[in-house]
Structures are given as C-alpha cells and as structure tokens.
Amino acid sequence: MKILSVIRLKGQADRRLRAGHQWIYSNEVDTSATPLKQFTPGDQVVVETAQGKPLGIATINPNTLICGRLMSRSTDTFLNKSTLVHRLKIALSLRELTYPAPYYRLVFGDSDGLSGLVVDRFADILVVQISTAGMERVKNEIVEALQDVVKPSAILMKNDGKMRQIEGLETYVEEAFGTVPELVFLQENGVLFQAPVWDGQKTGWFYDHRENRKTMQGFCDGKRVLDVFSYIGGWGVQAASAGATDVTFIDASESALSHVGENLKLNQYEGGFNLMHGDAFEAMQSLIEEKERFDVVVMDPPAFIARRKDIKAGEGAYHRANQLAMRLVAKGGILVSGSCSMHLETARLHDIIRSNSRQLERFSQLIYRGTQAPDHPVHPAIEETEYLKALFYRIHNNMGL
C-alpha cells in the first residue's frame, strides 16, 4: 500500500469537511505539527483531525490559500487513473441522462468529485482545463482515463486560466491527443455553432446558460434583439434561430464578433443583424442616443466580481450595465440579466434591477429565474459551485406605480 505523509488540522477545523465541503484552507492546518513547507505542490496527503483521526486523502499546494482539496474520504483511495476512470463514468452517466447529443460540460470540478478539473465535450473532441497542482500532477492519467471512458478523436489541453498562476503553474495550450481544429462544431437547443477552442474564452464555449437561452428563445419570434457581451453569439444566434427579425451583437473582441456572422450562416438566418465592436457601456450609450429600442435585451457580462474584495466595485458595474440595458428595452419588452459572479447573490442582482426600475421610472416584473444547466451540477455542501443566475423581467413604463 502506498504510504502518504500527513497533514493535521487544528481543533474544529474538520467541521466543514465533515459537512461535505472538500477544501482545506492554510490557516486550518496545524503547521506546528505538520509544516506545510515540507510538501511539494501536487502531493497527495492523508488529512487528520486534531485528534489524529483520518478524514481522507487530499492533494496539497503549500503555497496557496486553499492548500488542500479532499479527493477521497477513504485513506485507501488515491487520485490515480482508476479513480479518474470511475468518476468520469459517473459524470458521463449524468450527462447522457440529461442530454441526447454529446455536447456538454463533461466534468465540473468539485461537483463531480474532481476538484481542479473541467472538461467540455464537443462530440468526439474534448477540451480540458486543469487549474490545480494536484490535477496537473496526474495530467497523463487524466488523458488516459478520458480515452478509456469517452474514446475521443482528440483532446486539447486549454491550460491558460488565471487559477494556474495562483497555483504556481505554467500556462499552455496544446494537443494532448489527436488533432484539434481551430474551430469545433457544437449544437445547443437545436442551434449550430462553431467555437474557437484554441484562442477563444475559457474552453471556447459556455454551456452553463443553455437552459436560460432556451427560455429566452420563447420571447424572440418576430422581435428585435440586443445581445450585450455577445462573445460568438450564444444568445443572439439562438434568438435569430427562434425567429428574431433583427439582432444586434456587442462585444469588445473583434475576433469573437467575426464568428457571429459565420454562426448565423450555419443556421441559414436571413434576417438583419448588426455587429458592434467596442466597449459595451459606450456602445449601449450610443444606441440610447440614437433612440434605438429592442424587444429583448440580453445582458450577460463577464464576472465583474472575481473576489470578495471586488464586491463593491463589481456591484457598481452590474448596476450601470443593467441601467443602460433597461433604457434600451422597448415598452413591454424583456430584459435578461445574467451574472456568472459567485459573489453576487441572486437576491442582490434582483435588488439592482429593482433600484434601476425606480431610478428610471420603469415598472419591472420578474417572470423567470434561471440558473446553471444540469451539466454544471451544484454540490450541496460547496456554495461556490452555485454561481450562475439569469433573471428575466418584463419592462413597462412606470404606469404610475
């Protein structure tokens, strides 16, 4: 049997782990008994309570605030190919239960028992993101396990995320197996896309808003639609496919916008569309000055609140963005307000819309609350895994109320 070193927790520091969480913070470790500096990033260790009772096995990085990630509650189960294969099979069974076609997030980190690992599936092509030293240590085993379970034609390692810098890992993008094209095909809600997996954002696509975009489609037939922070058109192209007569896309990335037209062509869209390259706030302001109005406005920005210390400034950005968006909604139109910031609670986003409604003398009605798709499952003990929200409002003139 493999013999591992031990980290011992301080008194009461095991309570969160016993409740189901998987993270260990550096200030929870009894460093007098088990100094963190003795470990190398990526090591696997046995976690013990202050009384010496084993809690399981974790990967460790002594240089980060989240220094440990519990991988098993048994001291006999290591993070290796066998464990990876087992958990990948469980993850795959959930996605196949939920979606008939092989386009989804196959692995969602902690929620699938694989902290630090994300895998998106585009038919027979997989895009993998590793964000922790522990997962980086078993990178080869991950590739082998994915080949065994999914049997893909190619695997791309898209290891260029910000978390890798925190973990002290190098960033790189490379083929781990097979040949991955610059653009890969995917299908979502019956709509076709090509996603730039090599140089696009994150894995090249955002499957998490899938169900919310499906709901949005129901409001778009015969309507004018505005897609703000559009990226490659995830919302707007689906609005077009649902019968929108005219769609305007706003994004700061000229490269991303270049893919919008191609994605519209893929779906044989014959309506009007407008690509606005530039700062979203400035673009919305110019549309307001031009007295443009849209039946459906989608506001789906990047995370304005990356860390807790960003909450005040981030909430200000959400307030300003949604205020501009609300001013562009036609009478009786729909505002979709999205957020991928875990630190922005749904109730706070709703309050931001309420505040904007009063300031602009609008009458808003919340008609739908959306969250992340089933391929981004929420771990009930890890609130950090529940991050996405999409609130749909119908917007009227003040109506004297």
Coordinates of C-alpha atoms in Angstrom, one line a residue:
M1 CA 0.0 0.0 0.0
K2 CA 1.2 3.5 -0.8
I3 CA 2.3 5.4 2.3
L4 CA 1.4 9.1 2.3
S5 CA 2.5 12.0 4.5
V6 CA 0.0 13.5 6.9
I7 CA -1.4 17.0 7.5
R8 CA -3.1 17.6 10.8
L9 CA -5.9 20.1 11.2
K10 CA -6.4 22.5 14.0
G11 CA -9.2 21.9 16.5
Q12 CA -12.7 22.2 15.0
A13 CA -11.2 22.8 11.5
D14 CA -12.7 19.5 10.4
R15 CA -16.3 20.6 10.8
R16 CA -16.6 22.0 7.2
L17 CA -15.1 18.8 5.8
R18 CA -17.4 16.6 7.8
A19 CA -20.4 18.7 6.5
G20 CA -19.4 17.8 2.9
H21 CA -17.0 20.5 1.8
Q22 CA -13.8 19.5 0.1
W23 CA -11.4 22.5 0.6
I24 CA -8.8 23.0 3.3
Y25 CA -7.5 26.5 4.0
S26 CA -3.9 27.0 5.0
N27 CA -5.0 28.6 8.3
E28 CA -6.8 25.5 9.2
V29 CA -3.7 23.3 9.2
D30 CA -1.7 22.8 12.5
T31 CA 1.6 23.8 11.0
S32 CA 3.5 23.2 14.2
A33 CA 2.6 19.5 14.0
T34 CA 2.7 19.2 10.2
P35 CA 4.5 22.2 8.5
L36 CA 3.1 22.9 5.0
K37 CA 6.6 23.8 3.7
Q38 CA 7.6 20.2 3.8
F39 CA 5.2 19.4 0.9
T40 CA 5.6 19.9 -2.9
P41 CA 2.7 21.3 -4.8
G42 CA 0.6 18.4 -6.1
D43 CA 1.5 15.9 -3.4
Q44 CA -1.2 13.6 -2.0
V45 CA -1.6 13.5 1.8
V46 CA -3.7 11.9 4.5
V47 CA -5.8 14.5 6.3
E48 CA -6.2 14.0 10.0
T49 CA -8.3 15.8 12.7
A50 CA -6.6 17.5 15.6
Q51 CA -7.1 14.2 17.5
G52 CA -5.3 12.2 14.8
K53 CA -8.4 10.6 13.2
P54 CA -8.1 10.2 9.4
L55 CA -10.6 12.1 7.2
G56 CA -9.3 11.0 3.8
I57 CA -6.8 11.9 1.1
A58 CA -6.3 15.4 -0.3
T59 CA -4.0 16.9 -2.9
I60 CA -2.0 19.8 -1.4
N61 CA -0.3 23.0 -2.5
P62 CA 1.5 24.7 0.4
N63 CA 1.7 28.0 -1.5
T64 CA -2.0 28.8 -1.8
L65 CA -4.8 29.9 0.5
I66 CA -6.8 26.8 -0.5
C67 CA -3.9 24.5 0.3
G68 CA -5.8 21.2 0.2
R69 CA -8.6 19.6 -1.8
L70 CA -10.1 16.4 -0.5
M71 CA -10.2 13.8 -3.2
S72 CA -11.4 10.8 -1.1
R73 CA -12.9 10.1 2.3
S74 CA -11.0 6.9 2.4
T75 CA -7.3 6.5 3.0
D76 CA -7.2 3.7 0.6
T77 CA -8.5 5.6 -2.5
F78 CA -5.8 7.7 -4.2
L79 CA -6.1 10.1 -7.1
N80 CA -4.9 7.9 -9.9
K81 CA -6.2 6.5 -13.2
S82 CA -8.5 4.0 -11.6
T83 CA -10.2 6.7 -9.5
L84 CA -10.4 9.1 -12.5
V85 CA -12.0 6.4 -14.7
H86 CA -14.6 5.6 -12.1
R87 CA -15.6 9.2 -11.5
L88 CA -15.5 10.0 -15.2
K89 CA -18.0 7.2 -15.8
I90 CA -20.3 8.6 -13.1
A91 CA -20.0 12.1 -14.7
L92 CA -20.7 10.8 -18.1
S93 CA -23.8 8.9 -17.0
L94 CA -25.3 12.2 -15.7
R95 CA -24.7 14.0 -18.9
E96 CA -26.1 11.1 -21.0
L97 CA -29.1 11.0 -18.8
T98 CA -29.7 14.7 -19.4
Y99 CA -28.7 15.4 -23.0
P100 CA -29.3 13.2 -26.1
A101 CA -26.4 14.7 -28.0
P102 CA -22.7 14.7 -26.9
Y103 CA -22.3 18.5 -26.4
Y104 CA -22.0 19.4 -22.7
R105 CA -19.7 20.0 -19.8
L106 CA -18.5 16.5 -19.0
V107 CA -16.7 17.4 -15.8
F108 CA -17.4 20.3 -13.5
G109 CA -14.7 20.2 -10.9
D110 CA -15.8 19.7 -7.2
S111 CA -19.3 18.8 -8.2
D112 CA -18.0 15.7 -9.9
G113 CA -15.5 14.8 -7.3
L114 CA -12.6 16.1 -9.4
S115 CA -11.6 19.4 -7.9
G116 CA -9.4 21.4 -10.3
L117 CA -10.6 19.7 -13.5
V118 CA -13.0 20.9 -16.1
V119 CA -13.8 19.0 -19.4
D120 CA -16.1 20.3 -22.1
R121 CA -17.2 17.9 -24.8
F122 CA -17.8 18.8 -28.4
A123 CA -18.9 15.4 -29.9
D124 CA -15.6 13.5 -30.2
I125 CA -13.4 16.4 -29.3
L126 CA -12.6 17.2 -25.6
V127 CA -11.3 20.5 -24.2
V128 CA -9.6 20.1 -20.8
Q129 CA -8.8 22.7 -18.2
I130 CA -6.6 21.9 -15.2
S131 CA -6.4 24.6 -12.5
T132 CA -4.7 22.9 -9.6
A133 CA -1.3 21.4 -8.9
G134 CA -2.8 18.1 -7.8
M135 CA -4.6 17.6 -11.1
E136 CA -1.6 18.8 -13.0
R137 CA 0.4 16.0 -11.4
V138 CA -1.9 13.4 -12.9
K139 CA -2.3 15.1 -16.2
N140 CA -1.2 12.0 -18.2
E141 CA -3.6 9.8 -16.2
I142 CA -6.5 12.2 -17.0
V143 CA -5.8 11.9 -20.7
E144 CA -5.6 8.1 -20.5
A145 CA -8.8 7.9 -18.4
L146 CA -10.7 10.2 -20.9
Q147 CA -9.5 8.0 -23.8
D148 CA -10.8 4.9 -21.9
V149 CA -14.2 6.3 -20.9
V150 CA -15.1 8.7 -23.8
K151 CA -12.9 7.4 -26.7
P152 CA -12.5 10.9 -28.2
S153 CA -10.7 11.5 -31.5
A154 CA -8.7 14.4 -30.0
I155 CA -8.1 16.2 -26.7
L156 CA -7.0 19.8 -26.2
M157 CA -5.3 21.0 -23.0
K158 CA -6.5 24.6 -22.6
N159 CA -4.4 25.3 -19.6
D160 CA -4.3 29.1 -19.6
G161 CA -6.7 30.1 -16.8
K162 CA -5.9 32.6 -14.0
M163 CA -6.2 30.0 -11.3
R164 CA -3.0 28.3 -12.7
Q165 CA -1.0 31.4 -11.8
I166 CA -2.3 31.3 -8.3
E167 CA -1.3 27.6 -8.1
G168 CA 2.2 28.4 -9.4
L169 CA 1.6 26.5 -12.7
E170 CA 2.8 27.4 -16.2
T171 CA 0.1 28.3 -18.7
Y172 CA -0.1 26.5 -22.1
V173 CA -2.4 25.3 -24.8
E174 CA -1.5 22.1 -26.5
E175 CA -2.9 18.9 -28.1
A176 CA -2.7 16.0 -25.6
F177 CA -4.0 13.5 -28.2
G178 CA -5.1 13.6 -31.8
T179 CA -5.6 16.8 -33.9
V180 CA -7.9 19.5 -32.7
P181 CA -9.1 22.1 -35.4
E182 CA -9.2 25.8 -34.7
L183 CA -13.0 25.7 -34.7
V184 CA -15.1 22.9 -33.5
F185 CA -18.8 22.3 -34.1
L186 CA -21.4 22.1 -31.4
Q187 CA -25.2 22.1 -31.1
E188 CA -27.3 23.7 -28.4
N189 CA -31.1 23.9 -28.2
G190 CA -31.2 22.8 -31.9
V191 CA -28.9 25.6 -33.0
L192 CA -25.5 25.1 -34.6
F193 CA -22.2 26.8 -33.7
Q194 CA -18.6 26.8 -34.4
A195 CA -16.5 27.6 -31.3
P196 CA -12.8 28.8 -31.3
V197 CA -11.4 26.3 -28.8
W198 CA -7.7 27.3 -29.3
D199 CA -7.9 31.0 -28.7
G200 CA -11.5 31.6 -27.5
Q201 CA -12.6 32.4 -24.0
K202 CA -12.2 29.6 -21.4
T203 CA -12.8 26.3 -23.3
G204 CA -14.2 28.2 -26.3
W205 CA -17.9 27.9 -25.3
F206 CA -20.2 28.5 -22.3
Y207 CA -22.6 25.6 -21.9
D208 CA -23.8 26.8 -18.5
H209 CA -26.5 29.2 -19.8
R210 CA -28.0 26.5 -22.1
E211 CA -31.4 26.3 -20.3
N212 CA -31.7 30.1 -19.9
R213 CA -31.0 30.6 -23.6
K214 CA -33.7 28.0 -24.4
T215 CA -36.2 30.0 -22.3
M216 CA -35.1 33.2 -24.0
Q217 CA -35.9 31.8 -27.4
G218 CA -39.6 31.7 -26.5
F219 CA -39.7 35.5 -26.4
C220 CA -37.9 36.2 -29.7
D221 CA -40.2 35.3 -32.6
G222 CA -40.7 38.4 -34.7
K223 CA -38.7 40.6 -32.3
R224 CA -35.7 42.9 -32.3
V225 CA -33.0 41.5 -30.0
L226 CA -29.8 43.0 -28.5
D227 CA -27.1 40.7 -27.3
V228 CA -24.6 42.6 -25.0
F229 CA -21.2 41.0 -24.3
S230 CA -22.2 38.6 -27.0
Y231 CA -18.8 36.7 -27.5
I232 CA -19.5 34.4 -30.5
G233 CA -23.3 34.9 -30.3
G234 CA -24.5 32.3 -27.9
W235 CA -27.7 34.2 -27.0
G236 CA -28.2 36.3 -30.2
V237 CA -27.7 33.4 -32.7
Q238 CA -30.2 31.4 -30.7
A239 CA -32.6 34.3 -30.7
A240 CA -32.2 34.6 -34.5
S241 CA -32.9 30.9 -34.9
A242 CA -36.0 31.4 -32.8
G243 CA -37.4 33.9 -35.3
A244 CA -35.9 37.3 -34.3
T245 CA -36.2 39.7 -37.2
D246 CA -33.2 41.7 -36.3
V247 CA -30.3 41.0 -33.9
T248 CA -27.5 43.4 -32.7
F249 CA -24.4 42.0 -31.1
I250 CA -22.0 44.0 -28.9
D251 CA -18.5 42.7 -27.9
A252 CA -15.1 44.1 -27.2
S253 CA -13.4 41.3 -29.1
E254 CA -13.3 41.8 -32.9
S255 CA -12.2 38.2 -33.2
A256 CA -15.2 36.9 -31.3
L257 CA -17.6 39.0 -33.4
S258 CA -16.1 37.6 -36.6
H259 CA -17.5 34.3 -35.7
V260 CA -21.0 35.6 -35.1
G261 CA -21.7 36.0 -38.8
E262 CA -20.5 32.5 -39.6
N263 CA -22.7 31.1 -36.9
L264 CA -25.7 32.9 -38.3
K265 CA -24.9 31.5 -41.7
L266 CA -24.7 28.0 -40.2
N267 CA -28.3 28.3 -39.2
Q268 CA -29.4 29.9 -42.5
Y269 CA -30.5 33.1 -40.8
E270 CA -31.9 35.6 -43.3
G271 CA -32.9 38.4 -41.0
G272 CA -31.0 41.6 -40.2
F273 CA -28.0 41.8 -37.9
N274 CA -25.5 44.3 -36.7
L275 CA -22.1 43.8 -35.2
M276 CA -20.9 46.5 -32.8
H277 CA -17.2 46.2 -31.8
G278 CA -16.1 48.1 -28.8
D279 CA -16.7 48.8 -25.1
A280 CA -20.2 47.5 -24.2
F281 CA -21.0 50.5 -22.0
E282 CA -20.1 53.0 -24.7
A283 CA -21.9 51.0 -27.3
M284 CA -25.1 50.9 -25.3
Q285 CA -24.9 54.6 -24.6
S286 CA -24.6 55.3 -28.3
L287 CA -27.7 53.1 -29.0
I288 CA -29.6 55.1 -26.4
E289 CA -28.6 58.4 -28.0
E290 CA -29.7 57.0 -31.4
K291 CA -33.1 56.2 -29.7
E292 CA -32.8 52.5 -30.5
R293 CA -35.1 50.2 -28.6
F294 CA -35.2 46.4 -28.6
D295 CA -37.9 43.9 -27.7
V296 CA -35.4 41.6 -26.0
V297 CA -32.2 42.8 -24.4
V298 CA -29.7 40.2 -23.0
M299 CA -27.2 41.5 -20.5
D300 CA -24.7 38.6 -19.9
P301 CA -21.4 40.2 -18.8
P302 CA -18.2 38.5 -17.7
A303 CA -17.7 38.2 -13.9
F304 CA -17.5 41.7 -12.6
I305 CA -16.8 40.3 -9.1
A306 CA -13.9 37.9 -9.2
R307 CA -13.0 38.1 -5.5
R308 CA -14.8 39.2 -2.3
K309 CA -12.8 42.4 -2.2
D310 CA -14.3 43.3 -5.7
I311 CA -17.9 43.2 -4.5
K312 CA -18.5 47.0 -4.1
A313 CA -16.9 47.9 -7.4
G314 CA -18.4 44.9 -9.2
E315 CA -22.0 45.7 -7.9
G316 CA -21.5 49.2 -9.3
A317 CA -20.6 47.7 -12.7
Y318 CA -23.7 45.5 -12.7
H319 CA -25.8 48.5 -11.7
R320 CA -24.5 50.6 -14.5
A321 CA -24.7 47.8 -17.1
N322 CA -28.3 46.9 -16.3
Q323 CA -29.4 50.5 -16.2
L324 CA -28.1 51.1 -19.7
A325 CA -29.7 47.8 -20.8
M326 CA -33.1 48.7 -19.2
R327 CA -33.1 52.0 -21.1
L328 CA -32.8 50.1 -24.3
V329 CA -35.8 47.8 -23.7
A330 CA -38.9 48.7 -25.7
K331 CA -42.2 49.2 -23.9
G332 CA -43.4 45.8 -22.7
G333 CA -40.1 44.2 -23.7
I334 CA -37.9 41.6 -22.0
L335 CA -34.7 42.2 -20.1
V336 CA -32.5 39.2 -19.4
S337 CA -30.0 40.0 -16.7
G338 CA -27.2 37.4 -16.2
S339 CA -24.3 37.0 -13.9
C340 CA -21.6 34.4 -13.5
S341 CA -20.2 36.0 -10.4
M342 CA -20.4 33.6 -7.5
H343 CA -20.1 36.5 -5.1
L344 CA -23.2 38.3 -6.4
E345 CA -26.2 36.7 -4.8
T346 CA -29.4 36.3 -6.8
A347 CA -31.2 38.5 -4.4
R348 CA -28.6 41.2 -4.8
L349 CA -28.9 41.1 -8.6
H350 CA -32.7 41.4 -8.2
D351 CA -32.2 44.4 -5.9
I352 CA -30.0 46.0 -8.5
I353 CA -32.8 45.7 -11.1
R354 CA -35.4 47.0 -8.6
S355 CA -33.2 50.0 -7.9
N356 CA -32.8 50.7 -11.6
S357 CA -36.5 50.4 -12.2
R358 CA -37.2 53.1 -9.6
Q359 CA -34.5 55.4 -10.9
L360 CA -35.7 55.1 -14.5
E361 CA -39.4 55.1 -13.5
R362 CA -39.9 51.7 -15.0
F363 CA -42.4 49.0 -13.9
S364 CA -40.5 45.7 -13.9
Q365 CA -41.9 42.2 -13.4
L366 CA -39.7 39.2 -12.6
I367 CA -41.0 36.4 -14.8
Y368 CA -38.3 33.8 -14.7
R369 CA -35.4 32.8 -12.5
G370 CA -32.7 30.7 -14.3
T371 CA -29.6 29.0 -13.1
Q372 CA -26.8 26.8 -14.5
A373 CA -27.6 23.8 -16.7
P374 CA -27.6 20.3 -15.3
D375 CA -24.2 19.6 -16.7
H376 CA -22.9 22.2 -14.1
P377 CA -24.3 20.4 -11.1
V378 CA -24.3 22.1 -7.7
H379 CA -22.6 20.4 -4.8
P380 CA -24.9 20.9 -1.8
A381 CA -22.1 21.5 0.6
I382 CA -20.0 23.7 -1.7
E383 CA -21.8 27.0 -2.3
E384 CA -19.0 28.1 -4.6
T385 CA -20.3 25.6 -7.2
E386 CA -23.6 27.5 -7.5
Y387 CA -22.6 30.7 -9.3
L388 CA -24.8 31.3 -12.4
K389 CA -28.1 33.3 -12.5
A390 CA -30.3 34.7 -15.2
L391 CA -33.3 36.8 -14.2
F392 CA -35.9 37.6 -16.8
Y393 CA -38.0 40.8 -16.4
R394 CA -40.8 42.3 -18.4
I395 CA -40.3 46.1 -18.5
H396 CA -43.0 48.7 -18.8
N397 CA -43.3 52.4 -18.4
N398 CA -43.9 53.4 -14.8
M399 CA -47.7 53.0 -15.0
G400 CA -47.9 55.5 -12.1
L401 CA -46.7 52.8 -9.6

